[in-house]
Amino acid sequence: MKIMRKAALVLAAVPAIVFITPVGTASAHGYVSSPASRAAQCAQGALGNSCGQARYEPQSAEGPKGLMNCSGANSAFRELDNDALPWKVHNTGSSLTLTWTFTARHVTRDYEYFINGTRVGYVSGNNAQPSNPTTHTINLGGFSGRQKLYAIWNIGDTVNAFYSCIDLNINGGGGTTPPPTTTTTRPTTTTTPPTSTTQQPPAGGTWAANTSYAAGSTVTYGGSTYRCRQAHTSLTGWEPPNAAALWEKI
Ligand SMILES: [Cu+2]
């Protein structure tokens, strides 16, 4: 009788351990909570069910360092990369204060902020644990109008980073930023034939890991051709068919 009771106790204890562990791990990370990043808006329920896992874990858009996207190329968070969703846009001047909320204060290498490929902010993490929350003020420089700010938290003791995207309207421009008008003054006397300046995306040959790809470049893989959606350095596992956030089949 005594042995039976012991066995029942052990059996009851095992599932509890099995289920508690993954939940604890999954909740551990961080995101930009203010101004509300795309993931924060998802967690607030602002986009209903169109957010995938970000609705429940805004802090978990984790991926390898060096990406330029909102999901960390993590397919459970791919909705964050969708510019067509009705993201709330935050109006700001050229100085922007952001708040990171952490559910685990990982040792931090640094924070990087990018707009359109330009790094507009950098804060060292001194390879220390950040305080929670952590606030940064960055200068958005010459950018105006509708912009997507990439906020990246680079972890100090893993290969990974956490990605947040914040949709901004800088300096009240509104709408989309018009492309800069090039005022080329041509001498009227010489009638030079127009040189054909067809912008052909650079052909990158066959896809390879550990290669830096620019947005718009093309590669072949498995007999298909793909166009790079956003600049990144490739890694094994990010083959074009596996990384829809990075590669578009053409
Ligand atoms: Cu974590």
Coordinates of C-alpha atoms and ligand atoms in Angstrom, one line a residue:
M1 CA 0.0 0.0 0.0
K2 CA 2.8 2.4 0.9
I3 CA 4.6 1.7 -2.3
M4 CA 1.4 2.3 -4.4
R5 CA 0.9 5.7 -2.8
K6 CA 4.5 6.7 -3.4
A7 CA 4.2 5.7 -7.1
A8 CA 1.0 7.8 -7.4
L9 CA 2.8 10.8 -6.0
V10 CA 5.7 10.5 -8.4
L11 CA 3.3 10.2 -11.4
A12 CA 1.4 13.3 -10.3
A13 CA 4.6 15.3 -9.9
V14 CA 6.1 14.6 -13.3
P15 CA 3.6 16.4 -15.5
A16 CA 3.8 19.5 -13.4
I17 CA 7.5 19.8 -14.1
V18 CA 7.1 19.0 -17.8
F19 CA 4.5 21.8 -18.3
I20 CA 6.0 24.6 -16.1
T21 CA 9.4 24.7 -17.8
P22 CA 8.4 25.7 -21.4
V23 CA 6.1 28.5 -20.2
G24 CA 8.8 30.1 -18.1
T25 CA 11.2 30.1 -21.1
A26 CA 8.8 31.5 -23.6
S27 CA 7.9 34.5 -21.5
A28 CA 11.5 35.6 -21.1
H29 CA 12.6 38.5 -23.4
G30 CA 11.7 42.1 -24.3
Y31 CA 10.1 44.6 -26.7
V32 CA 9.5 48.3 -27.2
S33 CA 6.3 49.1 -25.2
S34 CA 6.3 52.8 -25.8
P35 CA 5.6 54.2 -28.3
A36 CA 3.5 51.1 -28.9
S37 CA 5.6 48.9 -31.3
R38 CA 3.7 46.6 -33.7
A39 CA 4.1 43.8 -31.2
A40 CA 2.8 46.0 -28.3
Q41 CA -0.2 46.9 -30.4
C42 CA -0.8 43.2 -31.0
A43 CA -0.6 42.5 -27.3
Q44 CA -3.1 45.3 -26.6
G45 CA -5.5 43.5 -29.0
A46 CA -5.6 46.5 -31.3
L47 CA -5.4 44.2 -34.4
G48 CA -7.7 41.4 -33.2
N49 CA -6.5 38.0 -34.3
S50 CA -4.3 39.2 -37.2
C51 CA -1.1 39.1 -35.1
G52 CA -0.2 35.5 -34.7
Q53 CA 1.9 34.8 -31.7
A54 CA 2.7 38.5 -31.1
R55 CA -0.8 38.8 -29.5
Y56 CA 0.4 36.6 -26.6
E57 CA 4.1 37.1 -26.6
P58 CA 5.1 40.6 -27.8
Q59 CA 8.4 40.1 -26.2
S60 CA 9.5 37.0 -28.2
A61 CA 10.3 38.3 -31.7
E62 CA 13.7 36.8 -31.5
G63 CA 16.1 35.9 -34.2
P64 CA 19.8 36.0 -35.1
K65 CA 21.6 39.3 -34.9
G66 CA 22.0 41.3 -38.1
L67 CA 18.5 41.1 -39.5
M68 CA 16.4 44.1 -40.7
N69 CA 12.9 43.0 -40.0
C70 CA 10.2 43.1 -37.3
S71 CA 9.8 39.4 -36.6
G72 CA 13.4 38.3 -36.2
A73 CA 12.6 36.0 -39.2
N74 CA 10.6 34.0 -36.7
S75 CA 7.7 32.6 -38.7
A76 CA 5.4 32.6 -35.6
F77 CA 5.7 36.4 -35.7
R78 CA 5.6 37.0 -39.5
E79 CA 2.6 39.2 -39.2
L80 CA 4.8 41.9 -37.7
D81 CA 6.6 42.2 -41.0
N82 CA 3.3 43.0 -42.9
D83 CA 3.3 46.7 -43.7
A84 CA -0.3 46.4 -45.0
L85 CA -1.8 45.8 -41.5
P86 CA -3.4 48.8 -40.0
W87 CA -0.6 49.7 -37.5
K88 CA -1.1 52.7 -35.4
V89 CA 1.3 55.5 -36.4
H90 CA 3.1 57.5 -33.7
N91 CA 3.5 61.2 -34.3
T92 CA 6.9 62.5 -33.2
G93 CA 9.4 65.3 -33.6
S94 CA 13.0 64.5 -34.4
S95 CA 13.8 63.5 -30.8
L96 CA 12.1 60.2 -29.8
T97 CA 12.0 58.6 -26.4
L98 CA 11.5 54.8 -26.4
T99 CA 10.8 52.4 -23.6
W100 CA 11.8 48.7 -23.6
T101 CA 9.9 46.4 -21.4
F102 CA 11.8 43.2 -20.4
T103 CA 10.4 40.0 -19.2
A104 CA 13.9 38.7 -18.8
R105 CA 16.8 41.1 -18.3
H106 CA 19.4 39.4 -20.6
V107 CA 23.0 40.6 -20.5
T108 CA 23.0 43.2 -23.3
R109 CA 25.6 43.9 -26.0
D110 CA 23.8 47.0 -27.3
Y111 CA 20.7 48.5 -28.8
E112 CA 20.5 49.7 -32.4
Y113 CA 17.9 51.8 -34.2
F114 CA 17.5 51.9 -38.0
I115 CA 15.4 53.8 -40.5
N116 CA 15.7 52.9 -44.1
G117 CA 19.1 51.2 -43.6
T118 CA 20.6 54.1 -41.7
R119 CA 21.5 53.6 -38.1
V120 CA 19.9 56.5 -36.3
G121 CA 20.6 55.3 -32.7
Y122 CA 23.1 53.3 -30.8
V123 CA 23.2 52.6 -27.0
S124 CA 25.8 50.3 -25.5
G125 CA 24.6 47.7 -23.1
N126 CA 28.0 47.3 -21.4
N127 CA 27.4 43.6 -21.4
A128 CA 25.3 44.1 -18.2
Q129 CA 21.7 43.3 -17.3
P130 CA 19.5 46.2 -18.2
S131 CA 17.0 47.7 -15.8
N132 CA 13.4 47.2 -16.5
P133 CA 12.0 49.2 -18.0
T134 CA 14.8 50.9 -20.0
T135 CA 14.4 54.2 -21.7
H136 CA 16.4 55.6 -24.6
T137 CA 16.2 59.0 -26.4
I138 CA 17.4 59.0 -30.0
N139 CA 17.6 61.6 -32.7
L140 CA 15.8 60.8 -35.9
G141 CA 18.0 63.2 -37.8
G142 CA 16.9 64.2 -41.3
F143 CA 14.0 61.8 -41.6
S144 CA 10.5 63.0 -41.9
G145 CA 7.1 61.7 -42.8
R146 CA 6.0 58.1 -42.5
Q147 CA 8.9 55.9 -41.5
K148 CA 9.4 52.4 -40.0
L149 CA 11.9 52.4 -37.1
Y150 CA 13.6 49.1 -36.4
A151 CA 14.6 48.7 -32.7
I152 CA 17.0 45.9 -32.1
W153 CA 18.1 44.6 -28.7
N154 CA 21.4 42.6 -29.2
I155 CA 21.9 40.1 -26.5
G156 CA 25.4 39.8 -25.0
D157 CA 25.6 36.1 -24.3
T158 CA 23.7 34.5 -27.2
V159 CA 23.8 34.9 -31.0
N160 CA 20.3 36.4 -30.9
A161 CA 18.6 39.7 -30.9
F162 CA 15.1 40.9 -30.2
Y163 CA 13.3 42.9 -32.9
S164 CA 10.6 45.6 -32.5
C165 CA 9.2 47.9 -35.2
I166 CA 7.6 51.2 -34.6
D167 CA 5.6 53.1 -37.2
L168 CA 6.3 56.8 -37.1
N169 CA 5.2 60.0 -38.6
I170 CA 8.2 62.4 -38.1
N171 CA 7.8 66.1 -37.9
G172 CA 4.1 66.1 -38.9
G173 CA 4.8 65.4 -42.5
G174 CA 2.1 62.9 -42.9
G175 CA 1.6 60.5 -45.8
T176 CA 4.6 58.9 -47.3
T177 CA 7.9 60.7 -47.9
P178 CA 8.1 61.7 -51.5
P179 CA 11.3 60.5 -53.3
P180 CA 13.9 63.3 -53.5
T181 CA 13.5 65.2 -56.7
T182 CA 16.8 65.2 -58.7
T183 CA 17.3 68.6 -60.4
T184 CA 19.7 67.7 -63.1
T185 CA 20.6 70.7 -65.1
R186 CA 21.6 69.8 -68.6
P187 CA 23.3 72.1 -71.1
T188 CA 20.8 72.8 -73.8
T189 CA 23.2 72.9 -76.6
T190 CA 24.4 69.3 -76.5
T191 CA 21.8 66.8 -77.4
T192 CA 23.3 63.8 -75.6
P193 CA 21.4 60.6 -76.3
P194 CA 19.8 59.4 -73.1
T195 CA 22.0 56.8 -71.5
S196 CA 19.9 53.7 -70.6
T197 CA 20.1 53.6 -66.8
T198 CA 17.9 50.6 -66.2
Q199 CA 18.3 49.7 -62.6
Q200 CA 18.9 46.0 -62.8
P201 CA 19.1 44.3 -59.4
P202 CA 22.5 42.7 -59.0
A203 CA 22.4 39.1 -59.8
G204 CA 23.8 37.2 -56.8
G205 CA 24.1 33.8 -58.4
T206 CA 23.3 30.8 -56.3
W207 CA 22.1 31.5 -52.7
A208 CA 24.8 30.8 -50.1
A209 CA 24.9 31.0 -46.3
N210 CA 26.9 33.8 -44.5
T211 CA 26.5 36.1 -47.4
S212 CA 25.4 39.7 -47.3
Y213 CA 22.4 40.4 -49.6
A214 CA 21.0 43.8 -50.5
A215 CA 17.3 44.4 -50.9
G216 CA 16.4 43.8 -54.5
S217 CA 19.2 41.5 -55.3
T218 CA 18.3 38.1 -56.8
V219 CA 19.6 34.6 -56.3
T220 CA 18.8 31.2 -57.5
Y221 CA 18.0 28.3 -55.2
G222 CA 16.6 24.9 -56.0
G223 CA 15.9 25.9 -59.6
S224 CA 13.9 29.0 -58.7
T225 CA 14.8 32.7 -58.7
Y226 CA 14.2 34.8 -55.6
R227 CA 14.4 38.5 -54.9
C228 CA 15.7 39.8 -51.6
R229 CA 13.0 41.7 -49.7
Q230 CA 15.3 43.2 -47.1
A231 CA 19.0 43.5 -46.6
H232 CA 20.4 40.7 -44.4
T233 CA 23.3 38.3 -43.9
S234 CA 22.2 34.8 -44.7
L235 CA 22.6 31.9 -42.4
T236 CA 22.0 28.1 -42.8
G237 CA 18.3 27.5 -42.3
W238 CA 17.4 30.8 -44.1
E239 CA 17.3 29.2 -47.5
P240 CA 14.9 31.3 -49.7
P241 CA 12.0 28.7 -49.5
N242 CA 12.3 28.8 -45.7
A243 CA 12.5 32.6 -45.3
A244 CA 9.5 34.2 -46.9
A245 CA 10.2 37.4 -44.9
L246 CA 13.6 37.7 -46.6
W247 CA 13.0 36.2 -50.1
E248 CA 10.2 36.6 -52.6
K249 CA 10.0 34.0 -55.4
I250 CA 9.9 35.6 -58.8
Ligands
CU1 CU 14.7 35.8 -23.2

